[in-house]
């Protein structure tokens, strides 16, 4: 029994560390994106930021390394709210002083706790690996307006890896509603979409549809100059 409990505790710790690392990577990419908005950005700085992007995609990165990258980006003037991962690092030290600060991920999960039951059901659907080949569904006016073939899918019939752009940054599917919330809000930060906009989107469209929209926007990358406005357009249609 003790052996089983020890293994369960170790697995839980590994999962938490993995989620934190993914969150830190998303934050670093969001900081990088904020620097790329500078129209006066010189070629040397742009090349450095491209190197950082490639570095952040390495599977062997540690949380400490990503924290160093984040610190460097902030010194360059990058601006983005601390993620769950960075807040977790701060709270590790603050706990020694009995700090009552909470991580961003827990805040988000608390605010969206009413949605977690639905999110858990969505996760079960996302985790299914079987997909029907003929999954053409009636697309909404929003899908037609953006002309996106990837927006024509049913998220309930998709495996996690089918959200290919999301899975590129978050290869391991979340297993709880709280973990899914963290992924959604980390992607939103990466795309420079404000938290309140994401919460509204989650309430209106649900976790699966929101994940599909964010995956589409990630695929468009820097071709979309104002991803938040684009996000609003899709939700309103």
PDB file of C-alpha atoms in Angstrom:
ATOM      1  CA  UNK A   1       0.000   0.000   0.000  1.00  0.00           C
ATOM      2  CA  UNK A   2       2.811   2.382   0.923  1.00  0.00           C
ATOM      3  CA  UNK A   3       4.591   1.536  -2.308  1.00  0.00           C
ATOM      4  CA  UNK A   4       1.454   2.326  -4.315  1.00  0.00           C
ATOM      5  CA  UNK A   5       0.992   5.647  -2.486  1.00  0.00           C
ATOM      6  CA  UNK A   6       4.619   6.570  -3.096  1.00  0.00           C
ATOM      7  CA  UNK A   7       4.299   5.837  -6.807  1.00  0.00           C
ATOM      8  CA  UNK A   8       1.059   7.826  -7.011  1.00  0.00           C
ATOM      9  CA  UNK A   9       2.684  10.781  -5.255  1.00  0.00           C
ATOM     10  CA  UNK A  10       5.671  10.613  -7.577  1.00  0.00           C
ATOM     11  CA  UNK A  11       3.434  10.462 -10.664  1.00  0.00           C
ATOM     12  CA  UNK A  12       1.458  13.447  -9.391  1.00  0.00           C
ATOM     13  CA  UNK A  13       4.664  15.428  -8.877  1.00  0.00           C
ATOM     14  CA  UNK A  14       5.924  14.580 -12.361  1.00  0.00           C
ATOM     15  CA  UNK A  15       2.602  15.672 -13.873  1.00  0.00           C
ATOM     16  CA  UNK A  16       2.672  18.944 -11.939  1.00  0.00           C
ATOM     17  CA  UNK A  17       6.250  19.666 -12.994  1.00  0.00           C
ATOM     18  CA  UNK A  18       5.379  18.904 -16.624  1.00  0.00           C
ATOM     19  CA  UNK A  19       2.400  21.271 -16.514  1.00  0.00           C
ATOM     20  CA  UNK A  20       4.552  23.972 -14.950  1.00  0.00           C
ATOM     21  CA  UNK A  21       7.190  23.599 -17.663  1.00  0.00           C
ATOM     22  CA  UNK A  22       4.556  23.844 -20.397  1.00  0.00           C
ATOM     23  CA  UNK A  23       3.150  26.943 -18.730  1.00  0.00           C
ATOM     24  CA  UNK A  24       6.588  28.558 -18.522  1.00  0.00           C
ATOM     25  CA  UNK A  25       7.253  27.852 -22.201  1.00  0.00           C
ATOM     26  CA  UNK A  26       3.946  29.443 -23.171  1.00  0.00           C
ATOM     27  CA  UNK A  27       4.761  32.505 -21.075  1.00  0.00           C
ATOM     28  CA  UNK A  28       8.210  32.844 -22.653  1.00  0.00           C
ATOM     29  CA  UNK A  29       6.646  32.683 -26.114  1.00  0.00           C
ATOM     30  CA  UNK A  30       4.102  35.330 -25.113  1.00  0.00           C
ATOM     31  CA  UNK A  31       6.907  37.598 -23.912  1.00  0.00           C
ATOM     32  CA  UNK A  32       8.753  37.014 -27.171  1.00  0.00           C
ATOM     33  CA  UNK A  33       5.610  37.896 -29.129  1.00  0.00           C
ATOM     34  CA  UNK A  34       5.247  41.163 -27.216  1.00  0.00           C
ATOM     35  CA  UNK A  35       8.776  42.179 -28.235  1.00  0.00           C
ATOM     36  CA  UNK A  36       8.040  41.375 -31.881  1.00  0.00           C
ATOM     37  CA  UNK A  37       5.318  44.048 -31.846  1.00  0.00           C
ATOM     38  CA  UNK A  38       8.025  46.731 -31.781  1.00  0.00           C
ATOM     39  CA  UNK A  39       8.130  48.221 -35.281  1.00  0.00           C
ATOM     40  CA  UNK A  40      11.641  49.551 -34.591  1.00  0.00           C
ATOM     41  CA  UNK A  41      12.987  46.077 -33.857  1.00  0.00           C
ATOM     42  CA  UNK A  42      16.405  45.688 -35.481  1.00  0.00           C
ATOM     43  CA  UNK A  43      17.532  42.588 -37.356  1.00  0.00           C
ATOM     44  CA  UNK A  44      19.941  41.369 -34.675  1.00  0.00           C
ATOM     45  CA  UNK A  45      17.242  41.429 -32.003  1.00  0.00           C
ATOM     46  CA  UNK A  46      14.769  39.724 -34.348  1.00  0.00           C
ATOM     47  CA  UNK A  47      17.303  36.965 -35.033  1.00  0.00           C
ATOM     48  CA  UNK A  48      17.832  36.494 -31.293  1.00  0.00           C
ATOM     49  CA  UNK A  49      14.099  36.171 -30.737  1.00  0.00           C
ATOM     50  CA  UNK A  50      13.891  33.570 -33.508  1.00  0.00           C
ATOM     51  CA  UNK A  51      16.661  31.605 -31.781  1.00  0.00           C
ATOM     52  CA  UNK A  52      14.718  31.775 -28.522  1.00  0.00           C
ATOM     53  CA  UNK A  53      11.633  30.411 -30.256  1.00  0.00           C
ATOM     54  CA  UNK A  54      13.567  27.426 -31.574  1.00  0.00           C
ATOM     55  CA  UNK A  55      15.167  26.875 -28.179  1.00  0.00           C
ATOM     56  CA  UNK A  56      11.797  26.813 -26.434  1.00  0.00           C
ATOM     57  CA  UNK A  57      10.640  23.964 -28.666  1.00  0.00           C
ATOM     58  CA  UNK A  58      13.341  21.633 -27.390  1.00  0.00           C
ATOM     59  CA  UNK A  59      12.008  18.726 -25.385  1.00  0.00           C
ATOM     60  CA  UNK A  60      15.051  18.697 -23.081  1.00  0.00           C
ATOM     61  CA  UNK A  61      14.541  22.169 -21.586  1.00  0.00           C
ATOM     62  CA  UNK A  62      14.277  22.446 -17.812  1.00  0.00           C
ATOM     63  CA  UNK A  63      12.075  24.846 -15.861  1.00  0.00           C
ATOM     64  CA  UNK A  64      15.154  26.679 -14.547  1.00  0.00           C
ATOM     65  CA  UNK A  65      16.394  27.290 -18.087  1.00  0.00           C
ATOM     66  CA  UNK A  66      13.024  28.650 -19.204  1.00  0.00           C
ATOM     67  CA  UNK A  67      12.895  30.901 -16.126  1.00  0.00           C
ATOM     68  CA  UNK A  68      16.271  32.332 -17.159  1.00  0.00           C
ATOM     69  CA  UNK A  69      14.922  32.972 -20.668  1.00  0.00           C
ATOM     70  CA  UNK A  70      11.855  34.678 -19.182  1.00  0.00           C
ATOM     71  CA  UNK A  71      14.028  36.883 -16.981  1.00  0.00           C
ATOM     72  CA  UNK A  72      16.116  37.868 -20.001  1.00  0.00           C
ATOM     73  CA  UNK A  73      13.037  38.702 -22.067  1.00  0.00           C
ATOM     74  CA  UNK A  74      11.603  40.839 -19.282  1.00  0.00           C
ATOM     75  CA  UNK A  75      14.897  42.734 -19.048  1.00  0.00           C
ATOM     76  CA  UNK A  76      14.509  43.534 -22.746  1.00  0.00           C
ATOM     77  CA  UNK A  77      11.137  45.131 -21.995  1.00  0.00           C
ATOM     78  CA  UNK A  78       8.800  42.224 -22.750  1.00  0.00           C
ATOM     79  CA  UNK A  79       5.440  42.536 -21.058  1.00  0.00           C
ATOM     80  CA  UNK A  80       3.108  39.687 -20.096  1.00  0.00           C
ATOM     81  CA  UNK A  81       1.470  38.556 -16.877  1.00  0.00           C
ATOM     82  CA  UNK A  82       3.273  35.818 -14.923  1.00  0.00           C
ATOM     83  CA  UNK A  83       1.978  32.352 -15.741  1.00  0.00           C
ATOM     84  CA  UNK A  84       1.058  29.527 -13.400  1.00  0.00           C
ATOM     85  CA  UNK A  85       4.609  28.240 -13.820  1.00  0.00           C
ATOM     86  CA  UNK A  86       6.322  31.493 -12.847  1.00  0.00           C
ATOM     87  CA  UNK A  87       3.868  32.119 -10.001  1.00  0.00           C
ATOM     88  CA  UNK A  88       4.629  28.604  -8.757  1.00  0.00           C
ATOM     89  CA  UNK A  89       8.316  29.484  -8.592  1.00  0.00           C
ATOM     90  CA  UNK A  90       7.584  32.655  -6.612  1.00  0.00           C
ATOM     91  CA  UNK A  91       5.278  30.854  -4.215  1.00  0.00           C
ATOM     92  CA  UNK A  92       7.902  28.225  -3.473  1.00  0.00           C
ATOM     93  CA  UNK A  93       9.920  30.952  -1.777  1.00  0.00           C
ATOM     94  CA  UNK A  94       6.910  32.846  -0.447  1.00  0.00           C
ATOM     95  CA  UNK A  95       5.592  29.754   1.314  1.00  0.00           C
ATOM     96  CA  UNK A  96       8.523  29.998   3.685  1.00  0.00           C
ATOM     97  CA  UNK A  97       7.091  33.361   4.751  1.00  0.00           C
ATOM     98  CA  UNK A  98       3.504  32.011   4.894  1.00  0.00           C
ATOM     99  CA  UNK A  99       2.465  33.965   1.834  1.00  0.00           C
ATOM    100  CA  UNK A 100      -1.177  33.631   0.839  1.00  0.00           C
ATOM    101  CA  UNK A 101      -0.617  34.397  -2.819  1.00  0.00           C
ATOM    102  CA  UNK A 102      -2.155  31.931  -5.269  1.00  0.00           C
ATOM    103  CA  UNK A 103      -0.880  30.898  -8.641  1.00  0.00           C
ATOM    104  CA  UNK A 104      -2.590  32.180 -11.782  1.00  0.00           C
ATOM    105  CA  UNK A 105      -3.543  28.670 -12.763  1.00  0.00           C
ATOM    106  CA  UNK A 106      -5.398  28.139  -9.468  1.00  0.00           C
ATOM    107  CA  UNK A 107      -7.103  31.509  -9.788  1.00  0.00           C
ATOM    108  CA  UNK A 108      -8.337  30.597 -13.233  1.00  0.00           C
ATOM    109  CA  UNK A 109      -9.474  27.185 -12.059  1.00  0.00           C
ATOM    110  CA  UNK A 110     -11.338  28.738  -9.132  1.00  0.00           C
ATOM    111  CA  UNK A 111     -13.120  31.255 -11.327  1.00  0.00           C
ATOM    112  CA  UNK A 112     -14.084  28.565 -13.798  1.00  0.00           C
ATOM    113  CA  UNK A 113     -14.865  25.817 -11.264  1.00  0.00           C
ATOM    114  CA  UNK A 114     -18.464  25.712 -12.407  1.00  0.00           C
ATOM    115  CA  UNK A 115     -17.218  24.658 -15.834  1.00  0.00           C
ATOM    116  CA  UNK A 116     -14.850  21.912 -14.682  1.00  0.00           C
ATOM    117  CA  UNK A 117     -17.424  19.124 -14.831  1.00  0.00           C
ATOM    118  CA  UNK A 118     -18.084  19.969 -18.458  1.00  0.00           C
ATOM    119  CA  UNK A 119     -14.352  20.292 -19.116  1.00  0.00           C
ATOM    120  CA  UNK A 120     -13.713  16.837 -17.674  1.00  0.00           C
ATOM    121  CA  UNK A 121     -16.296  15.381 -20.045  1.00  0.00           C
ATOM    122  CA  UNK A 122     -14.641  17.241 -22.905  1.00  0.00           C
ATOM    123  CA  UNK A 123     -11.250  15.797 -21.946  1.00  0.00           C
ATOM    124  CA  UNK A 124     -12.654  12.287 -22.132  1.00  0.00           C
ATOM    125  CA  UNK A 125     -13.863  13.020 -25.658  1.00  0.00           C
ATOM    126  CA  UNK A 126     -10.577  14.599 -26.670  1.00  0.00           C
ATOM    127  CA  UNK A 127      -8.601  11.623 -25.391  1.00  0.00           C
ATOM    128  CA  UNK A 128     -10.413   9.182 -27.691  1.00  0.00           C
ATOM    129  CA  UNK A 129      -8.083   8.211 -30.506  1.00  0.00           C
ATOM    130  CA  UNK A 130     -10.722   7.004 -32.963  1.00  0.00           C
ATOM    131  CA  UNK A 131     -11.987   9.567 -35.462  1.00  0.00           C
ATOM    132  CA  UNK A 132     -14.579   9.032 -38.166  1.00  0.00           C
ATOM    133  CA  UNK A 133     -13.229   9.877 -41.590  1.00  0.00           C
ATOM    134  CA  UNK A 134     -16.457  11.524 -42.619  1.00  0.00           C
ATOM    135  CA  UNK A 135     -16.708  14.221 -39.931  1.00  0.00           C
ATOM    136  CA  UNK A 136     -17.996  17.062 -42.064  1.00  0.00           C
ATOM    137  CA  UNK A 137     -20.443  18.999 -39.926  1.00  0.00           C
ATOM    138  CA  UNK A 138     -22.526  22.042 -40.685  1.00  0.00           C
ATOM    139  CA  UNK A 139     -20.105  24.901 -40.217  1.00  0.00           C
ATOM    140  CA  UNK A 140     -21.177  28.150 -38.611  1.00  0.00           C
ATOM    141  CA  UNK A 141     -21.116  31.547 -40.248  1.00  0.00           C
ATOM    142  CA  UNK A 142     -17.971  32.219 -38.262  1.00  0.00           C
ATOM    143  CA  UNK A 143     -16.212  29.323 -39.945  1.00  0.00           C
ATOM    144  CA  UNK A 144     -17.310  30.551 -43.336  1.00  0.00           C
ATOM    145  CA  UNK A 145     -16.192  34.112 -42.668  1.00  0.00           C
ATOM    146  CA  UNK A 146     -12.663  33.107 -41.717  1.00  0.00           C
ATOM    147  CA  UNK A 147     -12.456  30.490 -44.458  1.00  0.00           C
ATOM    148  CA  UNK A 148     -10.719  27.969 -42.260  1.00  0.00           C
ATOM    149  CA  UNK A 149     -10.953  24.265 -43.133  1.00  0.00           C
ATOM    150  CA  UNK A 150      -9.679  23.305 -39.667  1.00  0.00           C
ATOM    151  CA  UNK A 151     -12.630  25.107 -38.050  1.00  0.00           C
ATOM    152  CA  UNK A 152     -14.990  22.626 -39.700  1.00  0.00           C
ATOM    153  CA  UNK A 153     -14.343  19.815 -37.229  1.00  0.00           C
ATOM    154  CA  UNK A 154     -16.182  18.426 -34.222  1.00  0.00           C
ATOM    155  CA  UNK A 155     -13.879  18.643 -31.162  1.00  0.00           C
ATOM    156  CA  UNK A 156     -15.787  15.838 -29.429  1.00  0.00           C
ATOM    157  CA  UNK A 157     -14.565  13.431 -32.138  1.00  0.00           C
ATOM    158  CA  UNK A 158     -10.953  14.581 -32.081  1.00  0.00           C
ATOM    159  CA  UNK A 159      -7.938  13.144 -30.286  1.00  0.00           C
ATOM    160  CA  UNK A 160      -5.628  15.556 -28.463  1.00  0.00           C
ATOM    161  CA  UNK A 161      -3.010  15.226 -31.197  1.00  0.00           C
ATOM    162  CA  UNK A 162      -5.560  16.433 -33.759  1.00  0.00           C
ATOM    163  CA  UNK A 163      -5.257  19.860 -32.174  1.00  0.00           C
ATOM    164  CA  UNK A 164      -1.865  19.825 -33.841  1.00  0.00           C
ATOM    165  CA  UNK A 165      -0.719  23.369 -33.061  1.00  0.00           C
ATOM    166  CA  UNK A 166      -1.782  23.139 -29.437  1.00  0.00           C
ATOM    167  CA  UNK A 167      -0.192  19.700 -29.094  1.00  0.00           C
ATOM    168  CA  UNK A 168       3.050  21.132 -30.465  1.00  0.00           C
ATOM    169  CA  UNK A 169       3.346  23.228 -27.298  1.00  0.00           C
ATOM    170  CA  UNK A 170       1.442  20.908 -24.955  1.00  0.00           C
ATOM    171  CA  UNK A 171       2.142  17.334 -26.137  1.00  0.00           C
ATOM    172  CA  UNK A 172       0.567  15.639 -23.107  1.00  0.00           C
ATOM    173  CA  UNK A 173      -3.245  15.910 -22.920  1.00  0.00           C
ATOM    174  CA  UNK A 174      -4.582  17.460 -19.690  1.00  0.00           C
ATOM    175  CA  UNK A 175      -6.349  14.963 -17.452  1.00  0.00           C
ATOM    176  CA  UNK A 176      -8.433  17.284 -15.278  1.00  0.00           C
ATOM    177  CA  UNK A 177     -10.629  20.315 -15.802  1.00  0.00           C
ATOM    178  CA  UNK A 178      -8.128  22.455 -13.895  1.00  0.00           C
ATOM    179  CA  UNK A 179      -5.266  21.300 -16.118  1.00  0.00           C
ATOM    180  CA  UNK A 180      -7.319  22.005 -19.245  1.00  0.00           C
ATOM    181  CA  UNK A 181      -8.074  25.513 -17.952  1.00  0.00           C
ATOM    182  CA  UNK A 182      -4.360  26.113 -17.500  1.00  0.00           C
ATOM    183  CA  UNK A 183      -3.650  25.038 -21.054  1.00  0.00           C
ATOM    184  CA  UNK A 184      -6.420  27.268 -22.442  1.00  0.00           C
ATOM    185  CA  UNK A 185      -5.267  30.315 -20.509  1.00  0.00           C
ATOM    186  CA  UNK A 186      -1.596  29.702 -21.331  1.00  0.00           C
ATOM    187  CA  UNK A 187      -2.451  29.549 -25.036  1.00  0.00           C
ATOM    188  CA  UNK A 188      -4.497  32.713 -24.650  1.00  0.00           C
ATOM    189  CA  UNK A 189      -1.503  34.452 -23.079  1.00  0.00           C
ATOM    190  CA  UNK A 190       0.684  33.258 -25.930  1.00  0.00           C
ATOM    191  CA  UNK A 191      -1.797  34.724 -28.432  1.00  0.00           C
ATOM    192  CA  UNK A 192      -2.129  37.968 -26.423  1.00  0.00           C
ATOM    193  CA  UNK A 193      -5.818  37.358 -25.693  1.00  0.00           C
ATOM    194  CA  UNK A 194      -6.917  38.791 -22.366  1.00  0.00           C
ATOM    195  CA  UNK A 195      -8.108  36.472 -19.614  1.00  0.00           C
ATOM    196  CA  UNK A 196     -11.603  37.963 -19.453  1.00  0.00           C
ATOM    197  CA  UNK A 197     -12.030  37.376 -23.197  1.00  0.00           C
ATOM    198  CA  UNK A 198     -11.051  33.734 -22.790  1.00  0.00           C
ATOM    199  CA  UNK A 199     -13.428  33.272 -19.877  1.00  0.00           C
ATOM    200  CA  UNK A 200     -16.257  34.711 -21.946  1.00  0.00           C
ATOM    201  CA  UNK A 201     -15.314  32.410 -24.815  1.00  0.00           C
ATOM    202  CA  UNK A 202     -15.247  29.405 -22.492  1.00  0.00           C
ATOM    203  CA  UNK A 203     -18.700  30.236 -21.179  1.00  0.00           C
ATOM    204  CA  UNK A 204     -20.130  30.807 -24.647  1.00  0.00           C
ATOM    205  CA  UNK A 205     -18.454  28.114 -26.735  1.00  0.00           C
ATOM    206  CA  UNK A 206     -17.314  25.471 -24.242  1.00  0.00           C
ATOM    207  CA  UNK A 207     -13.856  24.016 -23.748  1.00  0.00           C
ATOM    208  CA  UNK A 208     -13.767  21.910 -26.920  1.00  0.00           C
ATOM    209  CA  UNK A 209     -14.811  24.669 -29.291  1.00  0.00           C
ATOM    210  CA  UNK A 210     -12.507  27.149 -27.568  1.00  0.00           C
ATOM    211  CA  UNK A 211      -9.614  24.723 -27.955  1.00  0.00           C
ATOM    212  CA  UNK A 212     -10.398  24.388 -31.668  1.00  0.00           C
ATOM    213  CA  UNK A 213     -10.450  28.178 -32.130  1.00  0.00           C
ATOM    214  CA  UNK A 214      -7.160  28.634 -30.289  1.00  0.00           C
ATOM    215  CA  UNK A 215      -5.569  25.828 -32.305  1.00  0.00           C
ATOM    216  CA  UNK A 216      -6.603  27.626 -35.495  1.00  0.00           C
ATOM    217  CA  UNK A 217      -5.171  30.936 -34.290  1.00  0.00           C
ATOM    218  CA  UNK A 218      -1.913  29.263 -33.259  1.00  0.00           C
ATOM    219  CA  UNK A 219      -1.631  27.820 -36.752  1.00  0.00           C
ATOM    220  CA  UNK A 220      -1.972  31.285 -38.255  1.00  0.00           C
ATOM    221  CA  UNK A 221       0.879  32.491 -36.069  1.00  0.00           C
ATOM    222  CA  UNK A 222       2.152  35.997 -36.675  1.00  0.00           C
ATOM    223  CA  UNK A 223       0.106  36.328 -39.881  1.00  0.00           C
ATOM    224  CA  UNK A 224      -2.728  37.616 -37.673  1.00  0.00           C
ATOM    225  CA  UNK A 225      -1.738  41.037 -36.380  1.00  0.00           C
ATOM    226  CA  UNK A 226      -4.571  41.302 -33.840  1.00  0.00           C
ATOM    227  CA  UNK A 227      -5.451  37.792 -32.643  1.00  0.00           C
ATOM    228  CA  UNK A 228      -7.748  39.070 -29.884  1.00  0.00           C
ATOM    229  CA  UNK A 229      -9.909  40.984 -32.371  1.00  0.00           C
ATOM    230  CA  UNK A 230      -9.952  37.915 -34.634  1.00  0.00           C
ATOM    231  CA  UNK A 231     -10.956  35.791 -31.654  1.00  0.00           C
ATOM    232  CA  UNK A 232     -13.849  38.166 -30.892  1.00  0.00           C
ATOM    233  CA  UNK A 233     -15.032  38.024 -34.503  1.00  0.00           C
ATOM    234  CA  UNK A 234     -15.233  34.233 -34.455  1.00  0.00           C
ATOM    235  CA  UNK A 235     -17.134  34.179 -31.166  1.00  0.00           C
ATOM    236  CA  UNK A 236     -19.623  36.847 -32.239  1.00  0.00           C
ATOM    237  CA  UNK A 237     -20.513  35.148 -35.524  1.00  0.00           C
TER     238      UNK A 237
END
